[in-house]
Amino acid sequence: MANKVTLKQIAQEVGLSPSSVSLVLNNRPCRISEENRKLIKEVAARNHYVPNQIARSLVMRESRTLGLIVPNIESRFFASLAGSLEKRCREDGYALFITSSGGSADDDLELLRQLVTRGVDGVFLVVGDEFSDDRALREEVSHLPIPAVMVDRAIEGLECDKVMFDHEMGGYMATRYLIEQGHRRIACLVNARRSNTGRKRLAGYERALREVGLPIDARLEFESEYYIPSAYEASEAVLATDATAVFASSDNIALGLLKRLHEMGKSIPGDISVVSYDNSAADVLFEPALTAIEQDPGVLAEHAFGCMSKRLAGRGGRRAEEVVLEPELIVKGSVLELTKHN
Amino acid sequence: MANKVTLKQIAQEVGLSPSSVSLVLNNRPCRISEENRKLIKEVAARNHYVPNQIARSLVMRESRTLGLIVPNIESRFFASLAGSLEKRCREDGYALFITSSGGSADDDLELLRQLVTRGVDGVFLVVGDEFSDDRALREEVSHLPIPAVMVDRAIEGLECDKVMFDHEMGGYMATRYLIEQGHRRIACLVNARRSNTGRKRLAGYERALREVGLPIDARLEFESEYYIPSAYEASEAVLATDATAVFASSDNIALGLLKRLHEMGKSIPGDISVVSYDNSAADVLFEPALTAIEQDPGVLAEHAFGCMSKRLAGRGGRRAEEVVLEPELIVKGSVLELTKHN
DNA sequence: TCGTTGTCATCAATCGATTGCAATATACCC
DNA sequence: GGGTATATTGCAATCGATTGATGACAACGA
């Protein structure tokens, strides 16, 4: 294992001062002879010199490092978001600390402190979806010495930049589409109890129904956690209704539903139509592919970085910026068009 | 946005020296009166003081930060590995930089430099699977001033701790199992052209055949990249053979195969048996579930951290450690037992 | 009164880089 | 040769924390 080489050592070897070496290696405009420049660069390369960013950060008062907290890196959506964001950060010379909290506000707080203490220049927060006690977290966020951007979801009532897809709109679009295809008895399978985004999607679902004068029937609203087995369990009841279509408010929920449908020998869209959310890769396996509300994590990442970038450059306004993105309905083949019979 | 509070400021406010404040806040054994201790802690809390880890790192000569480079964070296996590793690191007070390279040796090198420059205390490398020109990367790794642990795969011939599952053994176990179930014409669908792990799995497959005197038939060996559409494409040819079983050397490859099977109306295991690798979550959707070779990323993470931990504590031997883990065959329902007819 | 012991707290150097200002050396002009 | 301009390079302070060495002061015993 090689040793760490410092500026001073390089300076010693070339017989110049550390300052000169620093100047040259950073390509600062300065008057160092061409001869010495070359020498310095050569010696640095030969010794595998890598500047100590830690030391540099200390004096420069910036680390060119950002942080990200997601609830669960193993979820496809967050992994993709993290990947896009990391790439985007790197393009601008920032490194990204990706951390995964498990979803509780306490963990979020702990991670946030870790990030701040490590000197990140800013943080992206994907927090605030669960209904846990977030007072300490709010308090911390509001006293943050660095810019923060809330992504995909937010802690309500906190003055802070936000970038997210319109979840209510997503629920609305999905339901609206089903209505347009002639469906009247539309069930939904959502995580409204424990998730703000789920609750919003449910609100969109209800708005679409209300808008065309369809009744909001509590017997058609089903609850599921955001993972496959939970949705699988809940699906039996869904299928016992007279619904001709289901709005599944997440990809995992849709997958649980599909598994149940498959087992019961029901076909899509022949027996029942389905609109999903966040097409997951698994989706390619199904014939027909699922019609779904799509949120491109890359777009989310791009806008989030944009906000952050502005703040870092001091170009952010005094007030928090709020970016709301519209999701997209991707029509594939899981919805049957019903002939109207009224 | 609050300001950053420093040790000195706290010291000023309580009317003591920075040293005293440092001593107290770090719970160092020292003689500071109970009274002042309390005062310091209170003032620090009131001002939301967070120690600057950057400054601390500089003098302590360690950042309690580690780095990870994976080829693609959006892949389930790596996401899971990253998640487990991050959690494990945190348990020991380390933060983890998770970076995703895209798989080329050049990107890997760039990321590695980034990590080193940022002062990580060690790096986990999931690199070396693609056949790109890795000379610069090897050079860099061999001159690294910090410990490195290669995970899941390795750059051949580099003296460096390694932790990985036995890919050859995995291929062997899968094939061996199919043979034991009475299969004689066994196809395989692997990524041998562009992946070392794929090549090893293929070697295992061939060893199993050879061991029982079955012919190694090039017409039964098919090539596929590690993503679904590629496997889907390749599968048509696989299904045109007289094979009664297929060994699919990755989860995505299996999924592509399944999609094709599904479309052709073939049933598993009735028409053809399948052994997969790395059960992905999507797998729960299929009836029957896929029999597969499993590699638990959590186990990989645990051992990788173990190696790193030893090195960091200076307890690592002079020679590189090599941990080879055995994968596990998880029997589910995608393999038909053939009655022997010889 | 002086020395000793013990308690509480501070000094000052250090980590590895950056950078404004000062210093030296060389060239050039008259 | 003296003076000025210009080309090169070095000094030393600084970032925010850590820590071994050291100081100040009170109490106590002889």
XYZ file of C-alpha atoms (C1' of nucleotides) in Angstrom:
744
model
C 0.000 0.000 0.000
C 1.508 3.245 -1.108
C 1.786 6.249 1.164
C -0.141 9.423 0.826
C 1.866 12.072 -0.902
C 1.449 15.668 0.124
C 1.976 18.959 -1.562
C 4.896 19.638 0.688
C 6.658 16.471 -0.342
C 6.269 17.305 -3.982
C 7.563 20.777 -3.247
C 10.565 19.322 -1.472
C 11.361 17.030 -4.330
C 11.234 19.720 -6.990
C 12.934 22.195 -4.698
C 10.193 24.789 -4.783
C 7.721 26.038 -2.255
C 4.344 24.385 -1.611
C 2.615 27.518 -2.817
C 4.223 27.269 -6.212
C 3.254 23.653 -6.522
C -0.296 24.440 -5.521
C -0.494 27.241 -8.026
C 0.755 25.111 -10.859
C -1.299 22.031 -10.142
C -4.451 24.086 -9.952
C -3.633 25.922 -13.149
C -3.921 29.215 -11.379
C -2.891 32.207 -13.427
C 0.562 32.869 -12.052
C 4.069 33.404 -13.211
C 5.917 30.185 -12.776
C 8.446 29.349 -15.466
C 7.420 26.840 -18.070
C 10.356 24.731 -17.048
C 9.299 24.446 -13.426
C 5.693 23.919 -14.370
C 6.635 20.863 -16.312
C 8.894 19.619 -13.600
C 6.185 19.983 -10.980
C 3.598 18.211 -13.052
C 5.950 15.433 -13.835
C 6.997 14.855 -10.246
C 3.382 14.988 -9.111
C 2.384 12.390 -11.662
C 5.329 10.149 -10.921
C 4.451 10.170 -7.234
C 0.770 9.539 -7.861
C 0.007 12.759 -6.073
C -3.664 13.263 -5.292
C -4.631 16.536 -3.666
C -6.229 16.141 -0.292
C -9.718 17.404 -0.854
C -10.291 17.405 2.865
C -7.640 19.990 3.466
C -8.768 21.951 0.486
C -12.364 21.920 1.656
C -11.338 23.349 4.962
C -9.818 26.447 3.514
C -12.122 26.788 0.534
C -15.161 26.358 2.747
C -16.847 24.028 0.347
C -16.495 20.325 -0.219
C -18.117 19.990 -3.623
C -20.042 17.183 -2.096
C -23.798 16.814 -1.794
C -25.958 14.433 0.175
C -29.083 12.456 -0.594
C -31.414 10.714 1.802
C -33.909 8.245 0.371
C -36.236 5.983 2.312
C -35.034 2.823 0.633
C -32.316 2.465 -1.926
C -33.484 -1.007 -2.837
C -36.662 0.344 -4.324
C -36.361 0.699 -8.054
C -37.641 4.216 -8.170
C -35.218 5.534 -5.578
C -32.307 3.579 -6.973
C -32.984 5.139 -10.304
C -33.382 8.572 -8.783
C -30.136 8.150 -6.883
C -28.348 6.957 -9.978
C -29.521 9.874 -12.089
C -28.789 12.384 -9.407
C -25.339 11.025 -8.772
C -24.534 11.231 -12.433
C -25.885 14.751 -12.677
C -23.890 15.872 -9.676
C -20.737 14.397 -11.059
C -21.186 16.300 -14.278
C -20.801 19.460 -12.250
C -17.942 18.136 -10.209
C -19.936 17.242 -7.148
C -19.781 13.911 -5.399
C -22.985 12.596 -3.885
C -23.399 10.793 -0.574
C -26.317 8.436 -1.124
C -27.891 7.278 2.103
C -30.883 5.128 2.795
C -32.866 5.678 5.949
C -35.451 2.983 6.296
C -38.130 5.611 6.292
C -38.411 6.719 9.883
C -38.015 10.369 10.762
C -35.477 9.458 13.433
C -33.248 7.739 10.921
C -33.665 10.637 8.565
C -32.551 13.014 11.269
C -29.535 10.917 12.127
C -28.480 10.723 8.501
C -29.008 14.413 7.996
C -26.715 15.184 10.916
C -24.139 12.810 9.537
C -24.216 14.550 6.209
C -23.988 18.034 7.647
C -21.151 17.073 9.915
C -19.292 15.682 6.931
C -19.483 19.040 5.314
C -21.756 18.468 2.350
C -22.574 21.684 0.532
C -26.243 20.784 0.242
C -28.747 17.976 0.741
C -31.507 16.371 -1.253
C -34.203 15.016 1.003
C -36.696 12.363 0.057
C -38.444 12.401 3.392
C -41.753 13.062 5.004
C -43.976 10.456 3.548
C -44.543 8.337 6.577
C -46.627 9.580 9.432
C -43.988 9.402 12.080
C -43.118 12.070 14.591
C -41.006 14.477 12.601
C -40.733 17.424 14.961
C -37.023 17.025 15.567
C -36.444 16.584 11.863
C -38.391 19.711 10.968
C -36.489 21.632 13.574
C -33.183 20.434 12.159
C -34.123 21.137 8.576
C -35.260 24.621 9.381
C -31.918 25.397 11.044
C -29.798 23.837 8.359
C -26.670 25.840 7.550
C -26.756 24.576 3.969
C -29.350 24.495 1.197
C -31.811 21.629 1.151
C -34.094 20.471 -1.627
C -37.015 18.206 -0.904
C -37.568 15.699 -3.652
C -40.592 13.609 -4.593
C -42.295 14.380 -1.297
C -42.074 16.897 1.475
C -42.491 17.658 5.103
C -45.597 19.769 5.056
C -45.337 23.399 5.959
C -41.583 23.681 5.807
C -40.119 26.618 3.919
C -37.764 24.774 1.618
C -37.244 24.168 -2.097
C -39.399 21.343 -3.367
C -39.366 19.310 -6.536
C -41.990 16.687 -7.052
C -44.468 15.097 -9.333
C -48.079 15.963 -8.843
C -49.406 12.876 -7.148
C -52.940 14.101 -7.008
C -52.814 14.720 -10.719
C -51.466 11.234 -11.293
C -54.394 9.671 -9.488
C -56.714 11.922 -11.385
C -55.234 11.110 -14.771
C -55.349 7.386 -14.206
C -58.944 7.450 -13.102
C -60.007 9.932 -15.700
C -58.562 7.682 -18.368
C -60.497 4.697 -17.071
C -63.670 6.744 -17.089
C -63.038 7.836 -20.633
C -62.659 4.236 -21.634
C -66.166 3.661 -20.388
C -65.524 2.277 -16.921
C -67.945 3.198 -14.195
C -67.159 0.862 -11.351
C -63.521 1.674 -10.650
C -61.745 0.333 -7.613
C -58.518 1.685 -6.229
C -55.779 0.101 -4.237
C -53.733 2.716 -2.433
C -51.525 3.310 0.545
C -53.473 6.174 2.047
C -53.085 5.270 5.671
C -49.340 5.569 5.881
C -48.290 7.635 2.939
C -48.900 11.215 1.967
C -48.291 10.497 -1.663
C -50.770 7.634 -1.493
C -53.283 9.912 0.074
C -52.833 12.430 -2.705
C -53.244 9.832 -5.384
C -56.444 8.754 -3.707
C -57.625 12.352 -3.710
C -57.001 12.516 -7.439
C -58.939 9.331 -7.942
C -61.873 10.769 -6.059
C -61.726 14.068 -7.877
C -61.973 12.308 -11.217
C -65.021 10.410 -10.079
C -66.647 13.454 -8.585
C -65.995 15.466 -11.687
C -68.186 13.235 -13.818
C -70.750 12.681 -11.137
C -69.801 9.140 -10.276
C -70.335 8.099 -6.667
C -67.379 7.757 -4.354
C -67.906 4.343 -2.956
C -65.857 3.444 0.110
C -66.381 -0.213 -0.730
C -64.227 0.302 -3.809
C -61.318 1.887 -1.974
C -58.764 -0.569 -0.710
C -55.680 -0.138 1.365
C -52.268 -1.658 0.728
C -48.712 -1.073 1.817
C -46.110 -0.356 -0.831
C -44.902 -3.897 -1.200
C -45.996 -6.868 -3.202
C -47.240 -9.283 -0.542
C -49.378 -6.616 1.056
C -51.025 -5.822 -2.250
C -51.389 -9.507 -2.964
C -53.302 -9.933 0.269
C -55.511 -6.957 -0.317
C -56.300 -7.922 -3.869
C -58.651 -10.740 -3.049
C -61.177 -8.297 -1.674
C -60.719 -6.012 -4.641
C -61.560 -8.805 -7.013
C -64.642 -9.718 -5.074
C -66.278 -6.436 -6.056
C -68.069 -5.696 -9.270
C -65.379 -3.274 -10.376
C -64.404 -3.467 -14.038
C -61.161 -1.608 -13.452
C -58.580 -0.972 -10.773
C -56.265 1.932 -10.182
C -53.154 0.590 -8.465
C -51.244 3.450 -6.886
C -47.759 2.004 -7.130
C -45.835 -0.500 -9.179
C -45.451 -2.935 -6.339
C -49.124 -2.709 -5.590
C -49.867 -3.461 -9.217
C -47.541 -6.429 -9.155
C -49.239 -7.904 -6.086
C -52.557 -7.427 -7.772
C -51.328 -9.073 -10.940
C -50.055 -12.071 -9.101
C -53.458 -12.561 -7.551
C -55.208 -12.054 -10.874
C -52.931 -14.546 -12.501
C -53.654 -17.113 -9.822
C -57.363 -16.641 -10.141
C -57.080 -17.167 -13.843
C -58.389 -13.710 -14.602
C -57.099 -12.028 -17.685
C -56.141 -8.434 -18.300
C -57.837 -6.494 -19.667
C -60.541 -9.004 -20.574
C -61.753 -9.625 -17.055
C -60.497 -6.488 -15.450
C -58.609 -3.375 -16.494
C -55.617 -2.058 -14.592
C -53.807 1.247 -14.487
C -50.553 1.160 -12.596
C -48.070 3.738 -11.362
C -44.316 3.891 -11.959
C -43.774 1.190 -14.503
C -41.218 -1.151 -13.070
C -38.922 -3.260 -15.190
C -40.854 -6.365 -14.319
C -43.622 -4.891 -16.297
C -42.025 -5.845 -19.581
C -42.845 -9.402 -18.731
C -46.522 -9.009 -18.970
C -48.603 -9.392 -21.980
C -50.249 -6.999 -22.359
C -47.919 -4.450 -20.785
C -49.429 -2.249 -18.117
C -50.922 1.113 -18.842
C -49.491 3.351 -16.170
C -48.812 6.764 -14.759
C -45.124 7.397 -15.271
C -42.784 9.622 -13.303
C -39.349 9.815 -14.794
C -36.814 9.824 -11.989
C -34.281 11.366 -14.333
C -36.470 14.422 -14.747
C -36.883 14.660 -11.017
C -33.118 14.480 -10.580
C -32.525 17.128 -13.201
C -34.859 19.634 -11.608
C -33.669 18.857 -8.114
C -30.112 19.490 -9.150
C -31.188 22.664 -10.867
C -32.671 24.032 -7.658
C -29.632 23.025 -5.686
C -27.329 24.540 -8.205
C -29.067 27.880 -7.978
C -28.871 27.914 -4.215
C -25.226 26.978 -4.239
C -24.510 29.796 -6.636
C -26.406 32.135 -4.359
C -28.895 32.737 -7.123
C -31.773 31.242 -5.204
C -34.457 33.677 -4.217
C -35.255 34.405 -0.649
C -38.415 32.408 -0.923
C -38.466 28.672 -1.453
C -38.904 27.433 -4.963
C -41.549 24.865 -5.688
C -41.392 22.768 -8.839
C -44.371 20.607 -9.600
C -43.972 18.182 -12.459
C -46.775 16.547 -14.280
C -46.671 12.790 -14.565
C -47.503 11.140 -17.828
C -50.070 8.549 -18.747
C -48.465 5.843 -20.813
C -51.083 3.836 -22.566
C -50.157 0.234 -23.167
C -52.566 -2.623 -23.175
C -54.064 -3.265 -19.773
C -57.243 -1.251 -20.140
C -60.283 -2.430 -22.050
C -62.480 0.090 -23.813
C -66.033 -0.560 -22.758
C -68.862 0.159 -25.147
C -71.108 2.634 -23.449
C -74.506 1.259 -22.603
C -76.608 3.963 -21.113
C -30.589 29.445 6.497
C -28.662 29.302 9.723
C -24.934 29.906 9.920
C -22.336 27.334 10.645
C -21.314 27.407 14.257
C -17.731 26.643 15.178
C -16.014 25.378 18.257
C -14.453 28.751 18.779
C -17.797 30.488 18.833
C -19.120 28.117 21.423
C -15.970 28.660 23.440
C -16.428 32.399 23.241
C -19.991 32.197 24.395
C -19.263 30.052 27.422
C -16.089 31.972 28.160
C -13.763 28.997 27.980
C -11.105 27.930 25.537
C -11.801 25.924 22.388
C -9.747 23.084 23.789
C -12.010 22.751 26.767
C -15.085 22.711 24.595
C -13.551 20.079 22.349
C -12.609 17.948 25.307
C -16.060 18.082 26.797
C -18.043 17.542 23.622
C -15.967 14.497 22.776
C -16.311 13.096 26.257
C -12.556 12.917 26.613
C -11.338 12.030 30.064
C -10.269 15.399 31.386
C -10.682 17.657 34.357
C -13.375 20.124 33.526
C -15.810 20.978 36.281
C -19.242 19.446 36.167
C -20.681 22.912 36.071
C -18.797 23.975 32.981
C -19.427 20.673 31.279
C -23.138 21.228 31.528
C -22.842 24.790 30.386
C -20.834 23.803 27.328
C -23.222 21.082 26.319
C -26.175 23.347 26.747
C -24.717 26.172 24.712
C -23.645 23.737 21.994
C -27.146 22.303 21.776
C -28.824 25.666 21.829
C -26.670 26.823 18.921
C -27.224 23.635 16.933
C -23.498 23.088 16.961
C -22.332 20.336 14.636
C -18.638 19.514 14.693
C -16.926 20.024 11.385
C -15.870 16.532 10.447
C -13.732 17.940 7.685
C -11.512 19.769 10.101
C -11.469 16.817 12.404
C -10.518 14.468 9.595
C -7.574 16.597 8.754
C -5.965 16.304 12.120
C -7.179 12.807 12.946
C -6.012 11.564 9.576
C -9.146 9.584 8.985
C -12.530 10.586 7.717
C -14.566 7.624 8.878
C -15.862 7.534 5.369
C -15.676 4.673 2.896
C -16.364 4.488 -0.808
C -18.127 2.006 -3.038
C -18.025 1.721 -6.790
C -20.637 -0.421 -8.492
C -21.219 -0.797 -12.213
C -24.864 0.144 -12.040
C -26.840 1.185 -9.008
C -30.103 0.614 -10.814
C -29.530 -3.087 -10.915
C -31.320 -4.805 -8.114
C -28.373 -6.814 -6.968
C -26.055 -3.832 -6.666
C -28.710 -1.639 -5.112
C -29.223 -4.266 -2.505
C -25.500 -4.683 -1.986
C -25.086 -0.950 -1.661
C -27.958 -0.723 0.780
C -26.614 -3.485 2.987
C -23.114 -2.161 2.897
C -24.197 1.343 3.707
C -26.140 0.108 6.692
C -23.244 -2.008 7.872
C -20.825 0.863 7.568
C -23.097 3.138 9.493
C -23.259 0.667 12.333
C -19.567 1.211 12.801
C -19.784 4.939 12.380
C -18.646 5.054 8.792
C -20.442 6.909 6.052
C -20.403 5.366 2.599
C -20.005 7.136 -0.713
C -21.992 5.047 -3.171
C -21.005 5.657 -6.770
C -22.138 4.079 -9.960
C -19.757 3.891 -12.874
C -21.555 2.624 -15.910
C -19.161 -0.261 -16.098
C -16.209 1.028 -18.066
C -12.744 0.896 -16.577
C -12.228 4.563 -17.366
C -15.240 5.570 -15.346
C -14.129 3.305 -12.557
C -10.767 4.993 -12.505
C -12.268 8.444 -12.457
C -14.553 7.533 -9.581
C -11.751 5.909 -7.674
C -9.679 9.070 -7.925
C -12.631 11.111 -6.780
C -13.046 8.922 -3.745
C -9.390 8.947 -2.803
C -9.158 12.675 -3.196
C -12.132 13.059 -0.915
C -10.252 11.249 1.765
C -12.180 8.030 2.143
C -10.468 5.618 4.505
C -11.037 2.672 2.180
C -12.870 1.580 -0.952
C -15.051 -1.304 -1.983
C -14.677 -2.048 -5.655
C -17.171 -3.919 -7.754
C -15.124 -3.681 -10.899
C -13.367 -5.739 -13.490
C -16.133 -7.679 -15.087
C -16.139 -6.090 -18.477
C -13.341 -6.674 -20.890
C -12.275 -3.104 -21.274
C -8.749 -1.795 -21.094
C -8.058 -1.664 -17.401
C -4.328 -1.003 -17.305
C -4.655 2.466 -15.822
C -7.143 1.190 -13.289
C -4.879 -1.675 -12.208
C -2.008 0.742 -11.884
C -4.080 3.050 -9.714
C -5.430 0.298 -7.526
C -2.005 -1.134 -6.922
C -0.727 2.259 -5.765
C -3.688 3.052 -3.600
C -2.762 4.722 -0.298
C -5.799 3.171 1.371
C -7.171 -0.332 1.700
C -9.351 -1.660 -1.098
C -11.639 -4.659 -1.105
C -12.847 -6.137 -4.351
C -16.384 -7.346 -4.115
C -18.357 -9.793 -6.240
C -15.738 -9.718 -8.984
C -12.145 -8.772 -9.404
C -9.470 -7.473 -11.652
C -7.466 -10.593 -12.305
C -4.001 -10.866 -10.913
C -4.178 -7.916 -8.583
C -2.947 -8.384 -5.025
C -5.961 -7.137 -3.134
C -8.554 -8.433 -0.686
C -11.394 -10.128 -2.481
C -14.838 -11.190 -1.385
C -17.045 -12.951 -3.820
C -19.394 -15.761 -4.487
C -18.052 -18.720 -6.380
C -19.543 -18.181 -9.791
C -18.115 -21.346 -11.219
C -19.655 -23.272 -8.381
C -22.993 -21.595 -9.018
C -23.006 -22.709 -12.618
C -21.977 -26.151 -11.524
C -24.666 -26.442 -8.861
C -27.407 -25.327 -11.186
C -26.419 -27.755 -13.881
C -25.699 -30.569 -11.499
C -29.174 -30.178 -10.080
C -30.741 -30.368 -13.500
C -28.767 -33.504 -14.216
C -29.880 -35.049 -10.964
C -33.433 -34.354 -11.924
C -32.889 -36.478 -14.983
C -32.178 -33.863 -17.603
C -29.674 -34.721 -20.298
C -30.110 -32.036 -22.923
C -29.413 -28.891 -20.966
C -29.008 -25.544 -22.662
C -27.432 -22.517 -21.095
C -27.891 -18.840 -21.696
C -24.928 -16.878 -20.438
C -22.992 -13.693 -20.896
C -19.604 -15.252 -21.526
C -18.389 -12.857 -24.151
C -18.372 -9.718 -22.071
C -18.406 -10.867 -18.485
C -15.908 -12.743 -16.386
C -18.576 -13.899 -13.996
C -20.616 -15.161 -16.920
C -17.617 -17.016 -18.210
C -17.119 -18.659 -14.838
C -20.717 -19.715 -14.629
C -20.374 -21.250 -18.048
C -17.283 -23.104 -16.890
C -19.282 -24.520 -13.994
C -21.994 -25.602 -16.342
C -19.487 -27.432 -18.495
C -17.776 -29.035 -15.537
C -21.062 -30.501 -14.359
C -21.725 -31.987 -17.763
C -18.227 -33.325 -18.113
C -18.336 -34.842 -14.683
C -21.147 -37.171 -15.633
C -19.881 -37.813 -19.106
C -22.420 -35.710 -20.937
C -21.234 -34.087 -24.143
C -20.515 -30.381 -24.204
C -22.529 -29.276 -27.143
C -21.776 -25.817 -28.481
C -25.196 -25.781 -30.051
C -26.691 -25.678 -26.568
C -24.640 -22.726 -25.373
C -26.222 -19.362 -26.037
C -25.010 -15.888 -25.475
C -26.939 -13.011 -23.928
C -26.171 -9.664 -22.385
C -27.285 -9.015 -18.821
C -30.522 -7.330 -19.720
C -33.989 -8.521 -20.483
C -34.410 -7.614 -24.155
C -31.119 -9.225 -25.052
C -32.133 -12.466 -23.379
C -35.546 -12.230 -24.956
C -33.931 -12.067 -28.364
C -31.594 -14.928 -27.695
C -34.278 -17.134 -26.284
C -35.924 -17.970 -29.536
C -32.914 -19.961 -30.618
C -32.696 -21.658 -27.249
C -36.247 -22.849 -27.551
C -35.651 -24.197 -31.024
C -33.325 -26.843 -29.617
C -34.316 -30.134 -28.136
C -33.186 -29.082 -24.655
C -35.457 -30.076 -21.791
C -33.901 -27.550 -19.449
C -32.131 -24.199 -19.467
C -29.629 -22.702 -17.106
C -30.068 -18.929 -17.198
C -27.019 -17.259 -15.731
C -28.663 -14.142 -14.347
C -32.039 -12.952 -13.202
C -32.521 -10.622 -16.108
C -31.577 -13.342 -18.525
C -34.141 -15.603 -16.910
C -36.776 -12.916 -17.172
C -36.149 -12.418 -20.860
C -36.367 -16.128 -21.359
C -39.591 -16.307 -19.408
C -41.170 -13.593 -21.443
C -40.412 -15.516 -24.589
C -41.675 -18.760 -23.113
C -44.843 -17.078 -22.045
C -45.427 -15.706 -25.507
C -44.857 -19.054 -27.109
C -47.380 -20.562 -24.777
C -44.814 -22.861 -23.251
C -45.262 -23.804 -19.654
C -42.700 -24.199 -16.901
C -41.694 -26.756 -15.958
C -44.025 -28.835 -18.121
C -42.476 -27.912 -21.435
C -39.104 -26.818 -20.217
C -37.284 -26.545 -16.912
C -35.414 -23.421 -15.851
C -32.794 -22.681 -13.250
C -32.130 -19.007 -12.724
C -29.534 -16.958 -10.864
C -30.094 -14.195 -8.299
C -33.775 -14.378 -7.695
C -35.128 -10.951 -8.336
C -38.261 -9.650 -6.708
C -40.153 -10.033 -9.937
C -39.782 -13.687 -9.436
C -42.560 -13.786 -6.862
C -44.939 -13.140 -9.691
C -44.429 -16.400 -11.394
C -46.224 -19.578 -10.763
C -44.300 -21.705 -10.223
C -41.549 -19.597 -8.678
C -38.101 -20.034 -10.159
C -35.583 -22.479 -8.829
C -32.389 -20.467 -8.677
C -28.854 -20.039 -7.500
C -28.976 -17.401 -4.810
C -26.262 -15.017 -3.689
C -27.272 -12.976 -0.701
C -25.922 -9.457 -1.147
C -26.180 -8.935 2.585
C -23.688 -11.725 3.177
C -21.379 -10.240 0.607
C -21.634 -6.862 2.326
C -20.968 -8.364 5.718
C -17.797 -10.114 4.629
C -16.607 -7.181 2.598
C -16.979 -4.920 5.576
C -15.210 -7.482 7.703
C -12.169 -7.427 5.467
C -12.164 -3.669 5.347
C -12.540 -3.422 9.060
C -9.495 -5.584 9.623
C -7.397 -3.540 7.256
C -8.495 -0.306 8.839
C -7.568 -1.637 12.235
C -4.209 -2.622 10.865
C -5.007 -6.220 11.607
C -4.928 -7.274 7.988
C -2.118 -9.603 7.057
C 0.555 -8.636 4.626
C -0.988 -10.873 2.042
C -4.363 -10.237 0.478
C -7.294 -12.055 1.928
C -9.575 -13.952 -0.353
C -13.060 -14.885 0.765
C -14.993 -17.193 -1.484
C -18.617 -17.685 -0.592
C -20.704 -20.530 -1.764
C -23.977 -19.654 -3.410
C -27.070 -21.581 -2.533
C -29.465 -23.535 -4.661
C -33.004 -22.578 -3.772
C -35.398 -25.167 -5.081
C -38.767 -23.809 -6.000
C -40.913 -25.104 -8.775
C -39.420 -24.463 -12.173
C -37.671 -27.790 -12.676
C -39.423 -30.975 -13.693
C -38.098 -34.288 -12.458
C -37.705 -36.540 -15.469
C -38.147 -40.251 -15.078
C -34.923 -41.793 -16.169
C -35.211 -43.771 -19.338
C -31.934 -45.365 -20.093
C 6.597 30.817 54.559
C 7.604 27.437 51.392
C 6.789 23.277 49.027
C 3.558 19.839 47.575
C -0.501 18.103 45.664
C -4.561 18.364 43.139
C -7.922 20.624 40.274
C -9.276 23.118 36.345
C -8.242 25.080 32.198
C -5.289 26.973 28.364
C -1.283 27.139 24.926
C 0.473 26.188 20.827
C 1.602 22.966 17.335
C -0.512 20.248 13.901
C -3.183 18.177 9.866
C -2.674 19.647 4.094
C -4.022 22.740 1.355
C -4.942 28.011 -0.495
C -3.694 32.790 -1.387
C -2.654 37.891 -0.638
C 1.367 40.113 -0.076
C 6.183 40.518 0.126
C 10.659 39.388 -1.613
C 14.206 38.233 -4.709
C 16.403 37.895 -9.102
C 16.987 39.219 -13.736
C 16.453 42.291 -17.609
C 16.244 46.647 -19.540
C 16.731 51.659 -20.049
C 19.094 55.832 -19.841
C 25.647 52.316 -12.157
C 21.298 53.602 -10.519
C 16.575 53.049 -11.194
C 12.487 50.853 -12.800
C 9.900 47.182 -14.749
C 9.067 42.386 -14.926
C 9.438 37.695 -14.141
C 9.623 34.221 -10.486
C 9.028 32.378 -6.125
C 8.423 32.219 -0.962
C 6.261 33.614 3.600
C 2.921 33.205 6.674
C -1.838 33.378 7.947
C -5.891 30.746 7.554
C -9.672 27.077 7.608
C -11.812 24.215 12.364
C -10.716 20.873 15.048
C -7.401 17.720 18.312
C -4.065 16.923 22.004
C 0.361 16.634 24.629
C 2.559 19.858 27.355
C 2.094 23.423 30.523
C 0.251 27.094 33.637
C -2.511 29.136 37.394
C -4.479 28.805 41.630
C -6.173 27.050 46.045
C -5.699 24.097 49.860
C -2.939 21.806 52.937
C 0.941 20.125 55.708
C 5.278 21.022 57.876
